[in-house]
PDB file of N, CA, C and O in Angstrom:
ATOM      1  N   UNK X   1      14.750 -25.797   0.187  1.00  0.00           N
ATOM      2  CA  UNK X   1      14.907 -26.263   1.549  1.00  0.00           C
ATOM      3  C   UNK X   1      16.396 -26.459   1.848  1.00  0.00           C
ATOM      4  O   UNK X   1      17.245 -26.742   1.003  1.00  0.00           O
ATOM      5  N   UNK X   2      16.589 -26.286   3.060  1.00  0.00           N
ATOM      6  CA  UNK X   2      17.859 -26.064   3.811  1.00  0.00           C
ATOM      7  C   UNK X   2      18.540 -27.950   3.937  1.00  0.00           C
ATOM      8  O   UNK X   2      17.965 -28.831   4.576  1.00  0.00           O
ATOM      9  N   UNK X   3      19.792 -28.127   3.179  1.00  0.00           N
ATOM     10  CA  UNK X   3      20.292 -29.565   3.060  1.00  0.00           C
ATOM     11  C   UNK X   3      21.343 -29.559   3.873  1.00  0.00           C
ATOM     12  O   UNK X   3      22.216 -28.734   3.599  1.00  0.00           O
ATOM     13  N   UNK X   4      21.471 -30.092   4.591  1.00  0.00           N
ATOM     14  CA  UNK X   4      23.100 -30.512   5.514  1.00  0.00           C
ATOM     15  C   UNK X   4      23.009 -31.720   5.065  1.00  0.00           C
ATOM     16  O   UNK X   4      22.132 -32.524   4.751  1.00  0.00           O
ATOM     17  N   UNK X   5      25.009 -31.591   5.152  1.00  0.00           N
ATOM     18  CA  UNK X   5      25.361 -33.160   4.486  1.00  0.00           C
ATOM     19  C   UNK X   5      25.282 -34.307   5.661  1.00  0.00           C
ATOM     20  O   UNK X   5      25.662 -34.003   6.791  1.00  0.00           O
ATOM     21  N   UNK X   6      24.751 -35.716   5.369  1.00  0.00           N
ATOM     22  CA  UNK X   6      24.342 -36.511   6.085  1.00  0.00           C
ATOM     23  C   UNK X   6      25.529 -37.129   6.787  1.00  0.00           C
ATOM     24  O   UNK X   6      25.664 -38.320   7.068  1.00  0.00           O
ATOM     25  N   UNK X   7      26.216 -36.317   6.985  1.00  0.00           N
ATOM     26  CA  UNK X   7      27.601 -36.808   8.051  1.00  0.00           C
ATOM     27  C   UNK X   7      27.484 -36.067   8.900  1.00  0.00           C
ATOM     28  O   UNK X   7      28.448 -35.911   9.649  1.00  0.00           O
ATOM     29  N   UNK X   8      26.355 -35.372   9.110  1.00  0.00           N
ATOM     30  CA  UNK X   8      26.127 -34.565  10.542  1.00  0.00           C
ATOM     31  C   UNK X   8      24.466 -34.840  10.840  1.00  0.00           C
ATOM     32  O   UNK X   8      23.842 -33.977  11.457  1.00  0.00           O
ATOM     33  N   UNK X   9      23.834 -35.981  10.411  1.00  0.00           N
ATOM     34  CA  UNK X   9      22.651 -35.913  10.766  1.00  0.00           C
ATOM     35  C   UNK X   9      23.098 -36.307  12.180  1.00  0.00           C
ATOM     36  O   UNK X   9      23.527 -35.154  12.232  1.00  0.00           O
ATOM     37  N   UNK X  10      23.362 -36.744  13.191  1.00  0.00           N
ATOM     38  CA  UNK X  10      23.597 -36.982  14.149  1.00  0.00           C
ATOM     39  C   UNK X  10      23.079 -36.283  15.000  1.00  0.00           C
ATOM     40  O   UNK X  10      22.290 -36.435  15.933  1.00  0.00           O
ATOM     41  N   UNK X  11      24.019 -34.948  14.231  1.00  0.00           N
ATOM     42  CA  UNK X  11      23.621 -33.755  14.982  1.00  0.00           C
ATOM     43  C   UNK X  11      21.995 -33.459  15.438  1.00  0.00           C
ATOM     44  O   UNK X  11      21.391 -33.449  16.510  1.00  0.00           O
ATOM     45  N   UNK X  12      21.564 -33.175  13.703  1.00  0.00           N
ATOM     46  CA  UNK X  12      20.369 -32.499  13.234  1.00  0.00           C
ATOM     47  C   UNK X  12      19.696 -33.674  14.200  1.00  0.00           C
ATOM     48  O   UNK X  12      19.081 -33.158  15.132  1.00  0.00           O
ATOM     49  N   UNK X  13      19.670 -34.762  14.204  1.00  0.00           N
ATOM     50  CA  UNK X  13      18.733 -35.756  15.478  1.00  0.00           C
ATOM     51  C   UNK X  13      18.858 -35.236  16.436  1.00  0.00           C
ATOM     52  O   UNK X  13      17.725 -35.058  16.882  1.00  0.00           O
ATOM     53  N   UNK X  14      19.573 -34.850  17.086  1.00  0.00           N
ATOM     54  CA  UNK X  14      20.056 -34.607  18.399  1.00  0.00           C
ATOM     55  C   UNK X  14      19.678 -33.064  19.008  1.00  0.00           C
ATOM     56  O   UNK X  14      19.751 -32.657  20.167  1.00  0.00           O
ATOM     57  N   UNK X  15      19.208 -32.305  17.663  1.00  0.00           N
ATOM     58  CA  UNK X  15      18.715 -31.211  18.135  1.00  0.00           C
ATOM     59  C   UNK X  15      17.135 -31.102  18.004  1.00  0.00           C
ATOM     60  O   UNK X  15      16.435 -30.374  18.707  1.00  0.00           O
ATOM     61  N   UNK X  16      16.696 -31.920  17.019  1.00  0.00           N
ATOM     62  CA  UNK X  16      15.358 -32.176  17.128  1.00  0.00           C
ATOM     63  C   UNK X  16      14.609 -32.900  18.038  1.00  0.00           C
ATOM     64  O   UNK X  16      13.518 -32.523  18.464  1.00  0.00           O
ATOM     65  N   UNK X  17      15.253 -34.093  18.397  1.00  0.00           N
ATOM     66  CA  UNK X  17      14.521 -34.716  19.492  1.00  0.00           C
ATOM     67  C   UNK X  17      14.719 -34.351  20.927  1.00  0.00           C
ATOM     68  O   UNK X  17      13.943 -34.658  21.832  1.00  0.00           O
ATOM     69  N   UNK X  18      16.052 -33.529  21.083  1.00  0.00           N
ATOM     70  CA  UNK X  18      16.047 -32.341  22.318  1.00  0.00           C
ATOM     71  C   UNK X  18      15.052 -31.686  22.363  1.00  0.00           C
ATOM     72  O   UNK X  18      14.246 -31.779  23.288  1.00  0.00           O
ATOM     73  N   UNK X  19      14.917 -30.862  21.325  1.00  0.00           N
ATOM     74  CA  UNK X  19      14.123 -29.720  21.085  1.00  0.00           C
ATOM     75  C   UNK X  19      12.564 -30.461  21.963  1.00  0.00           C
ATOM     76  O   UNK X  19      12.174 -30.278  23.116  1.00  0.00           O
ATOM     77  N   UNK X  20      11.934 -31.368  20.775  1.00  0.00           N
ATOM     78  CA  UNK X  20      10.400 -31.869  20.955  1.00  0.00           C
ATOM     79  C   UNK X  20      10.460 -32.141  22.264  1.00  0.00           C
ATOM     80  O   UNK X  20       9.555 -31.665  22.950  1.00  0.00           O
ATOM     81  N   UNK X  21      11.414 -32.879  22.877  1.00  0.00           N
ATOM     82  CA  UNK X  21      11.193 -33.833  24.124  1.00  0.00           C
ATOM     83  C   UNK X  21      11.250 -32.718  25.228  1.00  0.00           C
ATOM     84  O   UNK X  21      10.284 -32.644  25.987  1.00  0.00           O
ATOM     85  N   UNK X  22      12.089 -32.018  25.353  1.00  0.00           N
ATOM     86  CA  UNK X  22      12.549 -30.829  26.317  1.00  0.00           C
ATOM     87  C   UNK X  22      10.868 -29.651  26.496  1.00  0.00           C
ATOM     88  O   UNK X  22      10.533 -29.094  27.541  1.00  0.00           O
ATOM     89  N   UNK X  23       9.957 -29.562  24.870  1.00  0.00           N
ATOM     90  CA  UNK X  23       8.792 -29.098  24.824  1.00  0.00           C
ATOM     91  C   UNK X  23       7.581 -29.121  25.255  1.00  0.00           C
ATOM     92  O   UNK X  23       6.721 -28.255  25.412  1.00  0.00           O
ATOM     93  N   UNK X  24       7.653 -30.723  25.502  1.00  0.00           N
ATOM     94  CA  UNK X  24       6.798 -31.753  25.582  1.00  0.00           C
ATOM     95  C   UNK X  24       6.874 -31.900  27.289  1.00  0.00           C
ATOM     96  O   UNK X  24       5.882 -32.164  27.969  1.00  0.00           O
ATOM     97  N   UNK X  25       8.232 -31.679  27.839  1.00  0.00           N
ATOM     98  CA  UNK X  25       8.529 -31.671  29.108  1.00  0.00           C
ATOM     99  C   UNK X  25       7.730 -30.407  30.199  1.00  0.00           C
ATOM    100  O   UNK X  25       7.026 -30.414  31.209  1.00  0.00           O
ATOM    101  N   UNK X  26       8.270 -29.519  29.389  1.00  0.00           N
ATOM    102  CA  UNK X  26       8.237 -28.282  30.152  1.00  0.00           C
ATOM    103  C   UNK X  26       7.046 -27.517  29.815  1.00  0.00           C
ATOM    104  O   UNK X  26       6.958 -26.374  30.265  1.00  0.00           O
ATOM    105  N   UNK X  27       5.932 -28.086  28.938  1.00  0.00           N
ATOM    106  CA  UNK X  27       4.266 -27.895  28.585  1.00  0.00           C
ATOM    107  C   UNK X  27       4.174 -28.773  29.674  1.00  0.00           C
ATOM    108  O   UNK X  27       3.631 -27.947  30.407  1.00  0.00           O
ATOM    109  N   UNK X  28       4.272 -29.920  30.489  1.00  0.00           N
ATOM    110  CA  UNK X  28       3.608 -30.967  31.352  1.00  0.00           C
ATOM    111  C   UNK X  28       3.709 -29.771  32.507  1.00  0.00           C
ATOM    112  O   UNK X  28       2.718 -29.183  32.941  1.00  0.00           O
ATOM    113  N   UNK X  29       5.099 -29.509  32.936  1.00  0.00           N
ATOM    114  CA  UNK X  29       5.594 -28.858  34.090  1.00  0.00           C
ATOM    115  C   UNK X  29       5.161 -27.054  34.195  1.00  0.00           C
ATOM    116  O   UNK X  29       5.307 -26.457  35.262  1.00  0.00           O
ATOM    117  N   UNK X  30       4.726 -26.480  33.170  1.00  0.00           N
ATOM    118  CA  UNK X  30       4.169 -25.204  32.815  1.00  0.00           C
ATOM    119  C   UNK X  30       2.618 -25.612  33.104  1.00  0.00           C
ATOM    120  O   UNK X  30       2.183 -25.076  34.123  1.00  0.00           O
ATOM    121  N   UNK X  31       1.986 -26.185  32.633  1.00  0.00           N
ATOM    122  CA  UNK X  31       0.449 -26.408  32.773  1.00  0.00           C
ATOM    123  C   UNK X  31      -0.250 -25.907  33.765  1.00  0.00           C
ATOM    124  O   UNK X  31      -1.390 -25.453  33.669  1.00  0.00           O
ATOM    125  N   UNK X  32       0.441 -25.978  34.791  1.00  0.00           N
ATOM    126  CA  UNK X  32      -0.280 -25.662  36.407  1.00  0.00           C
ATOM    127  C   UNK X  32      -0.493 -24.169  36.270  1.00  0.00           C
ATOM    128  O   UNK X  32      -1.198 -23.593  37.099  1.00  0.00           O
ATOM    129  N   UNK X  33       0.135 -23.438  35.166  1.00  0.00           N
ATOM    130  CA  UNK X  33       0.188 -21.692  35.213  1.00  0.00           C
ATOM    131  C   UNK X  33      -0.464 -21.630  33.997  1.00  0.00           C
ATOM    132  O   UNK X  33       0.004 -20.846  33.171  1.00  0.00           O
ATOM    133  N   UNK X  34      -1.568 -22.363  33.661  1.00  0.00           N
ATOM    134  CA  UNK X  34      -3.206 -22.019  32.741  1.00  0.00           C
ATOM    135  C   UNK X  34      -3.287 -21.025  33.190  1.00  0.00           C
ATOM    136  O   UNK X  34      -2.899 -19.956  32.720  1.00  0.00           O
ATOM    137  N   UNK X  35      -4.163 -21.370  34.847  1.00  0.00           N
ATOM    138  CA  UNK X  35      -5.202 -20.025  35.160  1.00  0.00           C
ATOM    139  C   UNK X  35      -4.860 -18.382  35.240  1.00  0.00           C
ATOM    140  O   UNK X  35      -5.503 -17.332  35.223  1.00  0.00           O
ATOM    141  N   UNK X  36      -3.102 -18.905  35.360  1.00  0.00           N
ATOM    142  CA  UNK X  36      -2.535 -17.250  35.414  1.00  0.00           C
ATOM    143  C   UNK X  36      -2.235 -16.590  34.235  1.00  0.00           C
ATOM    144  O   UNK X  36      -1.451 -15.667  34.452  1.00  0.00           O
ATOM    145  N   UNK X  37      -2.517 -16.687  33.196  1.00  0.00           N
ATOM    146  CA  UNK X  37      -2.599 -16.659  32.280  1.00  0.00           C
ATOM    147  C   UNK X  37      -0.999 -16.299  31.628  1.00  0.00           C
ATOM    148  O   UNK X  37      -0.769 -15.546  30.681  1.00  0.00           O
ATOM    149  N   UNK X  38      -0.227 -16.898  32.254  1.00  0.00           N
ATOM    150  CA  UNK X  38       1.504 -16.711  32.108  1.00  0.00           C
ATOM    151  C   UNK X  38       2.033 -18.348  31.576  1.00  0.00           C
ATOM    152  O   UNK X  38       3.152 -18.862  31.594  1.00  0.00           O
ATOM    153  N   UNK X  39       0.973 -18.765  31.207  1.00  0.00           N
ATOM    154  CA  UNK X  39       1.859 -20.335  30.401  1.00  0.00           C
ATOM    155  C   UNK X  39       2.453 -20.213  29.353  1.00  0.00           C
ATOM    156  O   UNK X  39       3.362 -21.011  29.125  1.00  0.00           O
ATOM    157  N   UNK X  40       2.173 -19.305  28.499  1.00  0.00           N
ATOM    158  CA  UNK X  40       3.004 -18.798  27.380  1.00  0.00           C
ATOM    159  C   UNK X  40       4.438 -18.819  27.356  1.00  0.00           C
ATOM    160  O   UNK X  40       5.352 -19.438  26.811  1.00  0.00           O
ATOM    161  N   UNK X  41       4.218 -17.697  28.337  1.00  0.00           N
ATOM    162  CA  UNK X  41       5.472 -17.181  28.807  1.00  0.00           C
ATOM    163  C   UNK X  41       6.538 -17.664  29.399  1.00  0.00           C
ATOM    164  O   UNK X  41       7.755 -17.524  29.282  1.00  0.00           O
ATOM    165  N   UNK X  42       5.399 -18.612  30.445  1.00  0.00           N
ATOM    166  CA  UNK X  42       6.927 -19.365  31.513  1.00  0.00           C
ATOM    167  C   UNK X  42       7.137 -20.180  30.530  1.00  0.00           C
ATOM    168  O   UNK X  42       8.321 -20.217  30.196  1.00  0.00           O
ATOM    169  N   UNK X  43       6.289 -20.990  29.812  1.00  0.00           N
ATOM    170  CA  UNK X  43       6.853 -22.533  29.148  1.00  0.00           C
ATOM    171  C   UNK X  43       7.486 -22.159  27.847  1.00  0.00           C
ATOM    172  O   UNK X  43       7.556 -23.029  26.978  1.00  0.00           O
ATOM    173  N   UNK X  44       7.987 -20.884  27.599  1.00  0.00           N
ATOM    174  CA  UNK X  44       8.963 -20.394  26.302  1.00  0.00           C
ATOM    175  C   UNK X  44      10.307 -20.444  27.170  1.00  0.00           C
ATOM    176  O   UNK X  44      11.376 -20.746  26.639  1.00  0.00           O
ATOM    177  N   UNK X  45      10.229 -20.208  28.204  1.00  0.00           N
ATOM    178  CA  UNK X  45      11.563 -20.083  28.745  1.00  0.00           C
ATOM    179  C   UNK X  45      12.219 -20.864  29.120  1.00  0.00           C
ATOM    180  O   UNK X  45      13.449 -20.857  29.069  1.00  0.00           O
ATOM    181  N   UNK X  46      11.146 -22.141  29.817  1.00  0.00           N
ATOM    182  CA  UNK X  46      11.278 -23.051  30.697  1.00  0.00           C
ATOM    183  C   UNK X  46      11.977 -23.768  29.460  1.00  0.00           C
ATOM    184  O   UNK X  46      13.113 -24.235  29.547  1.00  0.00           O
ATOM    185  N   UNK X  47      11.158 -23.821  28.223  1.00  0.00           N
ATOM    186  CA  UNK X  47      11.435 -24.947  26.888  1.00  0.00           C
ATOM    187  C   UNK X  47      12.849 -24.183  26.370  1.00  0.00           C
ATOM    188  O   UNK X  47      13.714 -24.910  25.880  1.00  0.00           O
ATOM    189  N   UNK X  48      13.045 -23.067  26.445  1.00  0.00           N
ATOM    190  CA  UNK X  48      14.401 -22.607  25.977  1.00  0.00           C
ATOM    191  C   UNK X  48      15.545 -23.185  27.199  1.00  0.00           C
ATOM    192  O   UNK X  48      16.386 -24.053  26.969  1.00  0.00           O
ATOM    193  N   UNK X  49      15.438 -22.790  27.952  1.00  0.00           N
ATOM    194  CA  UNK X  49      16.601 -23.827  29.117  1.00  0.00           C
ATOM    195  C   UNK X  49      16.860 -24.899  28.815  1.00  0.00           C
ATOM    196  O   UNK X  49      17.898 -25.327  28.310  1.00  0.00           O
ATOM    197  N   UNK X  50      15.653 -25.584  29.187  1.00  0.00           N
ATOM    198  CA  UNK X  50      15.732 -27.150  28.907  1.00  0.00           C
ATOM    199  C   UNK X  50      16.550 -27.464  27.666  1.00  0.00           C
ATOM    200  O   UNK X  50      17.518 -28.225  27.686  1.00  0.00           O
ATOM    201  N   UNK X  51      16.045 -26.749  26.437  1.00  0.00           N
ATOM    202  CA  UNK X  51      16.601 -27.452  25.037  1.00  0.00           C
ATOM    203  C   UNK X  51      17.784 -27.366  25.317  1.00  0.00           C
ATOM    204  O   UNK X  51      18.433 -28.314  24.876  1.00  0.00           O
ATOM    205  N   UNK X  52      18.627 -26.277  26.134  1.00  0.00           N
ATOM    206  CA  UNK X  52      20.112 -25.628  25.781  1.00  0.00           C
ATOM    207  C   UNK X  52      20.843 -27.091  26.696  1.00  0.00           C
ATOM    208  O   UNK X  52      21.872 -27.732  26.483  1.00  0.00           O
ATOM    209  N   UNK X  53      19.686 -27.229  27.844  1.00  0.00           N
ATOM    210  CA  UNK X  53      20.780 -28.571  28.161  1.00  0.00           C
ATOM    211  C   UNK X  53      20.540 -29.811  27.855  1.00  0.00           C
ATOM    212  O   UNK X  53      21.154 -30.731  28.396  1.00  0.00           O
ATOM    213  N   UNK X  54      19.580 -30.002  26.915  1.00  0.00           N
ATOM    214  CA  UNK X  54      19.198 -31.172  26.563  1.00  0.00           C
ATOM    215  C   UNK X  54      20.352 -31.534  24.748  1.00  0.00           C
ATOM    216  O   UNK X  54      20.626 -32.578  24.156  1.00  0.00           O
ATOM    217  N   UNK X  55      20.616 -30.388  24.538  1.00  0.00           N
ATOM    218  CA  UNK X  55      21.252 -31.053  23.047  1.00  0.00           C
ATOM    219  C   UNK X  55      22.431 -31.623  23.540  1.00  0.00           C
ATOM    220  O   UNK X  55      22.613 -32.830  23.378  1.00  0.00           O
ATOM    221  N   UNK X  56      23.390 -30.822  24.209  1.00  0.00           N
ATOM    222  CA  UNK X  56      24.417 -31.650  24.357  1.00  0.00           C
ATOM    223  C   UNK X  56      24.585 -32.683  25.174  1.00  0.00           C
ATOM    224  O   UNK X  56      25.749 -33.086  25.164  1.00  0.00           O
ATOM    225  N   UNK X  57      23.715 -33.392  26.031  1.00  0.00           N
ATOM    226  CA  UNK X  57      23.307 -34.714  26.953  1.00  0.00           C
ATOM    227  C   UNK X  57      22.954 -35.289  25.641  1.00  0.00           C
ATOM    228  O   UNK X  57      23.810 -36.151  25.444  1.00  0.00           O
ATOM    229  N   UNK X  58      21.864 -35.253  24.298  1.00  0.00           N
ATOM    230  CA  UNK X  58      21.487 -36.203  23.959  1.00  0.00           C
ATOM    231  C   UNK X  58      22.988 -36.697  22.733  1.00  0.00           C
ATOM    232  O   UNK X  58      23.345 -37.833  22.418  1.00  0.00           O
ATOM    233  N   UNK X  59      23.447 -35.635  22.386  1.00  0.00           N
ATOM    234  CA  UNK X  59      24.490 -35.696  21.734  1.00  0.00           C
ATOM    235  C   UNK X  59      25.635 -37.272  22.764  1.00  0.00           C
ATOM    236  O   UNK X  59      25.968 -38.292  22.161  1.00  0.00           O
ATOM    237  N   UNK X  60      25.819 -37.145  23.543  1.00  0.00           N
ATOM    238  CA  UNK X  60      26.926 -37.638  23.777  1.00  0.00           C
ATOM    239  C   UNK X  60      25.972 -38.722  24.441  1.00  0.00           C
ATOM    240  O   UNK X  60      26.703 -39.584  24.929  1.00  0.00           O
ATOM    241  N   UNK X  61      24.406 -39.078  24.693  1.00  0.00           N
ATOM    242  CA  UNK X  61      24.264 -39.971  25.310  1.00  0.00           C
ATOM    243  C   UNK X  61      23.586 -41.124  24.073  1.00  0.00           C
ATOM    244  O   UNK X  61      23.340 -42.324  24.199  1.00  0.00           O
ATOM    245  N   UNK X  62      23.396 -40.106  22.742  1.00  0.00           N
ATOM    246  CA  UNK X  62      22.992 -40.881  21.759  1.00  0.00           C
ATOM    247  C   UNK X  62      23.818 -42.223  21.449  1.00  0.00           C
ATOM    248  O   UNK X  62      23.135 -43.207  21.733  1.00  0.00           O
ATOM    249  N   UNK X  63      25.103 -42.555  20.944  1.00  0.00           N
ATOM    250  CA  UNK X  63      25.921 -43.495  20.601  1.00  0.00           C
ATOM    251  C   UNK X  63      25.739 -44.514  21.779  1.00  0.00           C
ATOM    252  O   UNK X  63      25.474 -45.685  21.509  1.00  0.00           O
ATOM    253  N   UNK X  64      25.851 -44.165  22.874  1.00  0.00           N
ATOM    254  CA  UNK X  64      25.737 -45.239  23.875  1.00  0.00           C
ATOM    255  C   UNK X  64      24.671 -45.339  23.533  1.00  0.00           C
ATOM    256  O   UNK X  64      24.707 -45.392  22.304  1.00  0.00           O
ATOM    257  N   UNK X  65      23.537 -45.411  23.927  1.00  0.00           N
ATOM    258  CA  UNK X  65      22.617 -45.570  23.700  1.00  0.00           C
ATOM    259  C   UNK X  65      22.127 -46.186  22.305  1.00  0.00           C
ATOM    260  O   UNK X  65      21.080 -46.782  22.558  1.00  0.00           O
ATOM    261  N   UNK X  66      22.427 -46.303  20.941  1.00  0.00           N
ATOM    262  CA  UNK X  66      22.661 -46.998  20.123  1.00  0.00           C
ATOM    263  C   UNK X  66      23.291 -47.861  20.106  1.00  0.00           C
ATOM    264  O   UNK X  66      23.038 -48.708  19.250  1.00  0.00           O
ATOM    265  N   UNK X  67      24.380 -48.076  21.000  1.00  0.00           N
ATOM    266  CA  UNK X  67      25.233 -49.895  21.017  1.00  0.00           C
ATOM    267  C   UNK X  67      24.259 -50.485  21.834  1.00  0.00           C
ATOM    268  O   UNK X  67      23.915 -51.632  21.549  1.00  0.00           O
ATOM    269  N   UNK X  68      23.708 -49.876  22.873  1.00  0.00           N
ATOM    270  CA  UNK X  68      22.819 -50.817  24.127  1.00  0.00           C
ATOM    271  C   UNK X  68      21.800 -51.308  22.903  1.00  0.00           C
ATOM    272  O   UNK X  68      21.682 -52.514  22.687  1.00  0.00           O
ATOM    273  N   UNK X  69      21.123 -50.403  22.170  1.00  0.00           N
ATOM    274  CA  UNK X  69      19.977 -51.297  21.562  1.00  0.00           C
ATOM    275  C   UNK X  69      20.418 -52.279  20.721  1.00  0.00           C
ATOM    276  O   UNK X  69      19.815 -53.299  20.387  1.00  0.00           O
ATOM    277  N   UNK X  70      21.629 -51.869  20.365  1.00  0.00           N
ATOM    278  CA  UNK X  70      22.415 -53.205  19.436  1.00  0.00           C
ATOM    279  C   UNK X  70      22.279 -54.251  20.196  1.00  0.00           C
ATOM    280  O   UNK X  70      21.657 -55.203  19.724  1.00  0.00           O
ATOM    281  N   UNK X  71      22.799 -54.340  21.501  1.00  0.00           N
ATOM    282  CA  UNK X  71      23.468 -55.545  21.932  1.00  0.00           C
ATOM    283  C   UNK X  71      21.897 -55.965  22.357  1.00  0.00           C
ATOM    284  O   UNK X  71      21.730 -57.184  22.304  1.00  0.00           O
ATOM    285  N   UNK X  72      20.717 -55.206  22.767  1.00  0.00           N
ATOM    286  CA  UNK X  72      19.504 -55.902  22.935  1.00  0.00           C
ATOM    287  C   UNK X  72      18.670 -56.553  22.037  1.00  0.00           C
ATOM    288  O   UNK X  72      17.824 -57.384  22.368  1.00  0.00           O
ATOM    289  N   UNK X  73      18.950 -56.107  20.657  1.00  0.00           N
ATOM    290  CA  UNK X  73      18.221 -56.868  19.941  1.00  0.00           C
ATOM    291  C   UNK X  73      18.602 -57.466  18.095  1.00  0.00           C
ATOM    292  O   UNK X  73      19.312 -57.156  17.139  1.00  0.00           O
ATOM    293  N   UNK X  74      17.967 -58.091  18.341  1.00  0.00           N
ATOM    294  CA  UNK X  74      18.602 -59.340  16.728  1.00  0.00           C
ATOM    295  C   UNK X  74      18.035 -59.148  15.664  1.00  0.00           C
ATOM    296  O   UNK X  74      16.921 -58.633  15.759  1.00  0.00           O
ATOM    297  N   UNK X  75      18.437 -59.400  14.571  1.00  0.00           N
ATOM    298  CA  UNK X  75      17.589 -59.588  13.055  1.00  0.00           C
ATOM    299  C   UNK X  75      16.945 -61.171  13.215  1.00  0.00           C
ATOM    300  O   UNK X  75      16.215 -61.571  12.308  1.00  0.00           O
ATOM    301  N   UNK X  76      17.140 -61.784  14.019  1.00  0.00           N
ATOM    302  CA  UNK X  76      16.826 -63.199  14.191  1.00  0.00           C
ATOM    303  C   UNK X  76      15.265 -63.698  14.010  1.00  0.00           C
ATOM    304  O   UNK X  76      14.630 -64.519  13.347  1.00  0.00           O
ATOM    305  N   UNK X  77      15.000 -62.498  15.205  1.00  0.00           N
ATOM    306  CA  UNK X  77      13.915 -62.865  15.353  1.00  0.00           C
ATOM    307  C   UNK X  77      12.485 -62.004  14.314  1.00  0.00           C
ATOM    308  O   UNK X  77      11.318 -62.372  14.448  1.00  0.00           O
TER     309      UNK X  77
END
């Protein structure tokens, strides 16, 4: 199996949860084109777009997004 060194998992997050979420998106928004029997098709493309602009948004919105949950929550409790 394929190892990248863990000073770029960042990355490897950032392209996986693009990937799923962007999939997951554009199967909701493809669905309506069941009966035409073109859901395949559109939602390969639709999910290829999406991912291309979803890695680099989650890339740069990840870190923010990791201090906010910092500052929301404690080991306290």
């Amino acid at each position: 199996m394929l190892k990248i060194s863990r000073k770029y998992a960042h990355f490897l997050l950032a392209v996986i949860q693009s990937g799923v979420t962007s999939a997951i998106a554009s199967a909701v928004v493809s669905f309506r084109l069941l009966g035409d029997n073109l859901f395949l098709s559109k939602w390969l493309g639709s999910w290829l777009t999406s991912w291309a602009l979803m890695v680099p948004i989650v890339l740069f919105a990840a870190p923010t997004i990791q201090r906010v949950t910092v500052l929301l929550t404690s080991d306290d409790v």
